[in-house]
């Protein structure tokens, strides 16, 4: 039997190691190369001490790739030296780890890269030409050349990498904000007939949220709020991405980009020089973003300056120091009721689709009031607001100042400005506010000079809501009659009372019923259930206008009937619209005019306003005088003052 290299290290009789390797014989080599041939080996036991002269390493077959980690681990334990894995195995593992997935491969493909470049370009192009008026959101509006694109390309070409990233991010965020601001303008123009004021209008979002909650529920309000925030953030993020992607593309092709910028600038100047227009009043040479940003900045600057001037307007009050016994002397002993009819605008009286129904109610009302001994005079006022924000109109009429934004309103109510209610309070009237639409405390009541405030929380209404309106106008008037107007032993009243059944969204609308059926309001449950719902009417502008007209006729019918049934000899009723309805009813570019009417039984009251040249009817003539709403207070104080002349 041939000896092997597995000699027993513990056997003292075994062969001593020599200078030659033990496995150098041809037999040993043959034995290792033929693993199927059996060999005899001594059993392995504990390792012997290392010999003084180490044996030379023996030849062994190359390990397979699977055995390498185990071999390396054993060698490391024996020598305490790191063992390198073969480069071929490491490269295979690394290649497996870095292989991109299917989504990454698609995103990195040339076609997808080109598609994303085109998308980024379209987004930036559209942002530069995006309008701020809804009717201009047409394809024709985008068939123009934005000069800002040329300047943007040139700027990004010359900037180094890091400044380019910063400037690109700022430009993208700026474009995103312009889209948001212009979208807000669209909404403001449709409802308030003016652009969004970036300085003064933020507080209106709270009122918008409350309106949505009251009309559509808390879930709808929160959903709208969250959706608006997420959408705004997405717009800004997308525009930053688009600008940065184009910036990278521009720097990769600087020469072509410079030529493109020159081409855009040349085409723009040529279009401007010849006045090229593809659509009427829409020039091809556009500078939309630059002029818009400038206008908004100027608007903010002007608004801040106006606020400083307004503080002086508040102080300049010619009636501030008039003795109480000289205020409104011609109305002593009278009950003065100022009633705002929600959204009662000039269109309700003159629009072809609305005038017939409104005129029929007013003409029938003239006959009824004449039979009851009353007479009326009517004119026009230009409201400080449009489509909403009724409290701005209320404060404008009562204070004699032009209150057209929330900042002015806040500054006014923090002052000691004399209002019609506070003047009458000083002169001895019992001042009351009836606010059926209020659902929480009204701290401004102290500024206006009200002794008491009745609102939705203490008017004892037990019926259903009519969309935003907490109660029907007929219930409000009936309850006012019971708790204040018919109260025995009372002093003369001065009352300010908004009527809200004609408030948007005009569905459902109450039905006029017999006064004795009103009760606690539960009778309205069936009426509300049978009425048209918001989803039914807001599918078309024609339906909205129809229901708006019905709501105005309901309130006017109710108010005229209340005068006829409950009005006493000392009643002086002033009723007017707070503002026009939103543009879904009026259309674009409607005036801010609203009707105003004074009804009284005492002829001496109406004689005092004869110089006003108002129309002797509940319906003002088209050519009746038109005043700014803020001029009414001083005209009212003057007409009913001691001499009926200029104070």
CSV table of C-alpha atoms in Angstrom, one decimal, residues 35-192:
chain,number,residue,atom,x,y,z
A,35,UNK,CA,-10.1,10.6,-5.7
A,36,UNK,CA,-11.9,7.5,-6.6
A,37,UNK,CA,-8.9,5.3,-5.7
A,38,UNK,CA,-9.1,4.2,-2.1
A,39,UNK,CA,-6.2,5.2,0.2
A,40,UNK,CA,-5.3,4.2,3.7
A,41,UNK,CA,-4.8,6.9,6.2
A,42,UNK,CA,-4.1,6.9,9.9
A,43,UNK,CA,-7.0,8.2,12.0
A,44,UNK,CA,-6.8,11.9,12.7
A,45,UNK,CA,-6.4,12.8,16.4
A,46,UNK,CA,-5.2,15.9,18.2
A,47,UNK,CA,-2.7,18.0,16.2
A,48,UNK,CA,0.9,17.6,17.1
A,49,UNK,CA,3.2,20.5,18.0
A,50,UNK,CA,4.5,22.4,15.0
A,51,UNK,CA,7.8,21.0,13.8
A,52,UNK,CA,10.9,23.1,14.0
A,53,UNK,CA,11.2,23.2,10.2
A,54,UNK,CA,7.8,23.6,8.6
A,55,UNK,CA,6.9,21.4,5.8
A,56,UNK,CA,6.4,22.9,2.4
A,57,UNK,CA,2.8,23.3,1.3
A,58,UNK,CA,1.3,20.5,-0.6
A,59,UNK,CA,-0.5,20.7,-3.8
A,60,UNK,CA,-4.3,20.5,-3.6
A,61,UNK,CA,-7.0,20.7,-6.1
A,62,UNK,CA,-8.5,24.2,-6.7
A,63,UNK,CA,-11.6,24.8,-4.5
A,64,UNK,CA,-14.9,25.5,-6.2
A,65,UNK,CA,-16.6,28.9,-5.9
A,66,UNK,CA,-19.0,27.4,-3.3
A,67,UNK,CA,-16.1,26.3,-1.1
A,68,UNK,CA,-14.2,29.6,-1.2
A,69,UNK,CA,-16.0,31.3,1.7
A,70,UNK,CA,-15.4,28.3,4.0
A,71,UNK,CA,-11.8,28.0,3.0
A,72,UNK,CA,-11.3,31.7,3.5
A,73,UNK,CA,-12.9,31.5,6.9
A,74,UNK,CA,-10.6,28.6,8.0
A,75,UNK,CA,-7.5,30.3,6.7
A,76,UNK,CA,-8.4,33.5,8.4
A,77,UNK,CA,-8.8,31.7,11.7
A,78,UNK,CA,-5.4,30.0,11.2
A,79,UNK,CA,-3.4,33.0,10.0
A,80,UNK,CA,-5.5,35.9,11.4
A,81,UNK,CA,-5.0,37.6,8.0
A,82,UNK,CA,-7.9,38.7,5.7
A,83,UNK,CA,-8.5,36.5,2.7
A,84,UNK,CA,-9.7,38.1,-0.5
A,85,UNK,CA,-12.6,36.5,-2.3
A,86,UNK,CA,-11.8,35.9,-6.0
A,87,UNK,CA,-12.6,39.0,-8.1
A,88,UNK,CA,-14.9,37.1,-10.4
A,89,UNK,CA,-17.3,36.2,-7.6
A,90,UNK,CA,-17.4,39.7,-6.1
A,91,UNK,CA,-18.0,41.2,-9.5
A,92,UNK,CA,-20.9,38.8,-10.1
A,93,UNK,CA,-22.5,39.8,-6.7
A,94,UNK,CA,-22.0,43.5,-7.3
A,95,UNK,CA,-23.5,43.3,-10.8
A,96,UNK,CA,-26.5,41.5,-9.4
A,97,UNK,CA,-27.1,44.1,-6.7
A,98,UNK,CA,-26.8,47.1,-9.2
A,99,UNK,CA,-29.1,45.7,-11.8
A,100,UNK,CA,-31.9,48.3,-12.1
A,101,UNK,CA,-35.5,47.2,-11.7
A,102,UNK,CA,-38.1,47.4,-14.4
A,103,UNK,CA,-39.5,50.8,-13.3
A,104,UNK,CA,-36.0,52.3,-13.2
A,105,UNK,CA,-35.2,50.9,-16.6
A,106,UNK,CA,-38.4,52.5,-18.0
A,107,UNK,CA,-37.7,55.9,-16.4
A,108,UNK,CA,-34.1,55.8,-17.7
A,109,UNK,CA,-35.0,54.9,-21.2
A,110,UNK,CA,-34.4,57.5,-23.9
A,111,UNK,CA,-38.0,57.7,-24.9
A,112,UNK,CA,-39.2,58.3,-21.3
A,113,UNK,CA,-36.5,60.9,-20.8
A,114,UNK,CA,-37.6,62.7,-23.8
A,115,UNK,CA,-41.3,62.5,-22.7
A,116,UNK,CA,-40.4,64.0,-19.3
A,117,UNK,CA,-38.4,66.8,-21.0
A,118,UNK,CA,-41.5,67.6,-23.1
A,119,UNK,CA,-43.7,67.5,-20.0
A,120,UNK,CA,-41.5,69.9,-18.1
A,121,UNK,CA,-41.5,72.3,-21.1
A,122,UNK,CA,-45.3,72.2,-21.4
A,123,UNK,CA,-45.7,72.8,-17.7
A,124,UNK,CA,-43.5,75.9,-17.7
A,125,UNK,CA,-45.0,77.2,-20.9
A,126,UNK,CA,-48.5,76.8,-19.6
A,127,UNK,CA,-47.6,78.4,-16.2
A,128,UNK,CA,-46.2,81.5,-18.0
A,129,UNK,CA,-49.4,81.9,-20.0
A,130,UNK,CA,-51.9,80.8,-17.3
A,131,UNK,CA,-54.7,83.4,-17.0
A,132,UNK,CA,-56.4,84.7,-13.8
A,133,UNK,CA,-59.9,85.0,-15.2
A,134,UNK,CA,-61.8,81.8,-15.9
A,135,UNK,CA,-63.3,82.9,-19.2
A,136,UNK,CA,-59.7,83.3,-20.6
A,137,UNK,CA,-58.8,79.7,-19.8
A,138,UNK,CA,-59.0,78.6,-23.5
A,139,UNK,CA,-56.6,77.1,-26.0
A,140,UNK,CA,-56.4,80.4,-27.8
A,141,UNK,CA,-55.0,82.0,-24.7
A,142,UNK,CA,-52.0,79.6,-24.9
A,143,UNK,CA,-51.3,80.3,-28.6
A,144,UNK,CA,-48.9,83.1,-27.6
A,145,UNK,CA,-45.2,83.7,-27.0
A,146,UNK,CA,-44.1,84.4,-23.4
A,147,UNK,CA,-41.1,86.7,-23.4
A,148,UNK,CA,-40.2,85.4,-19.9
A,149,UNK,CA,-39.1,82.1,-21.4
A,150,UNK,CA,-36.3,83.7,-23.3
A,151,UNK,CA,-35.0,85.5,-20.2
A,152,UNK,CA,-35.3,82.4,-18.2
A,153,UNK,CA,-33.3,80.3,-20.6
A,154,UNK,CA,-30.5,82.9,-20.8
A,155,UNK,CA,-30.3,83.2,-17.1
A,156,UNK,CA,-30.0,79.4,-16.6
A,157,UNK,CA,-27.3,79.1,-19.3
A,158,UNK,CA,-24.9,81.5,-17.6
A,159,UNK,CA,-25.3,80.3,-14.0
A,160,UNK,CA,-22.9,77.8,-12.5
A,161,UNK,CA,-24.3,74.5,-11.2
A,162,UNK,CA,-25.1,75.4,-7.5
A,163,UNK,CA,-26.5,78.9,-8.2
A,164,UNK,CA,-28.4,77.4,-11.1
A,165,UNK,CA,-30.1,74.9,-8.7
A,166,UNK,CA,-31.0,77.6,-6.2
A,167,UNK,CA,-32.3,80.0,-8.8
A,168,UNK,CA,-34.1,77.3,-10.7
A,169,UNK,CA,-35.9,76.2,-7.5
A,170,UNK,CA,-36.9,79.8,-6.8
A,171,UNK,CA,-38.2,80.3,-10.3
A,172,UNK,CA,-40.1,77.1,-10.1
A,173,UNK,CA,-41.6,78.0,-6.7
A,174,UNK,CA,-42.5,81.4,-8.1
A,175,UNK,CA,-44.3,79.9,-11.1
A,176,UNK,CA,-46.2,77.6,-8.8
A,177,UNK,CA,-47.3,80.5,-6.6
A,178,UNK,CA,-48.4,82.5,-9.7
A,179,UNK,CA,-50.6,79.5,-10.7
A,180,UNK,CA,-52.1,79.4,-7.2
A,181,UNK,CA,-52.6,83.2,-7.0
A,182,UNK,CA,-54.3,83.3,-10.4
A,183,UNK,CA,-56.5,80.3,-9.5
A,184,UNK,CA,-57.6,82.3,-6.4
A,185,UNK,CA,-58.3,85.3,-8.6
A,186,UNK,CA,-60.6,83.1,-10.7
A,187,UNK,CA,-62.6,82.2,-7.7
A,188,UNK,CA,-62.6,85.7,-6.3
A,189,UNK,CA,-63.7,87.2,-9.7
A,190,UNK,CA,-66.6,84.6,-9.9
A,191,UNK,CA,-67.9,85.3,-6.4
A,192,UNK,CA,-66.6,88.8,-5.3
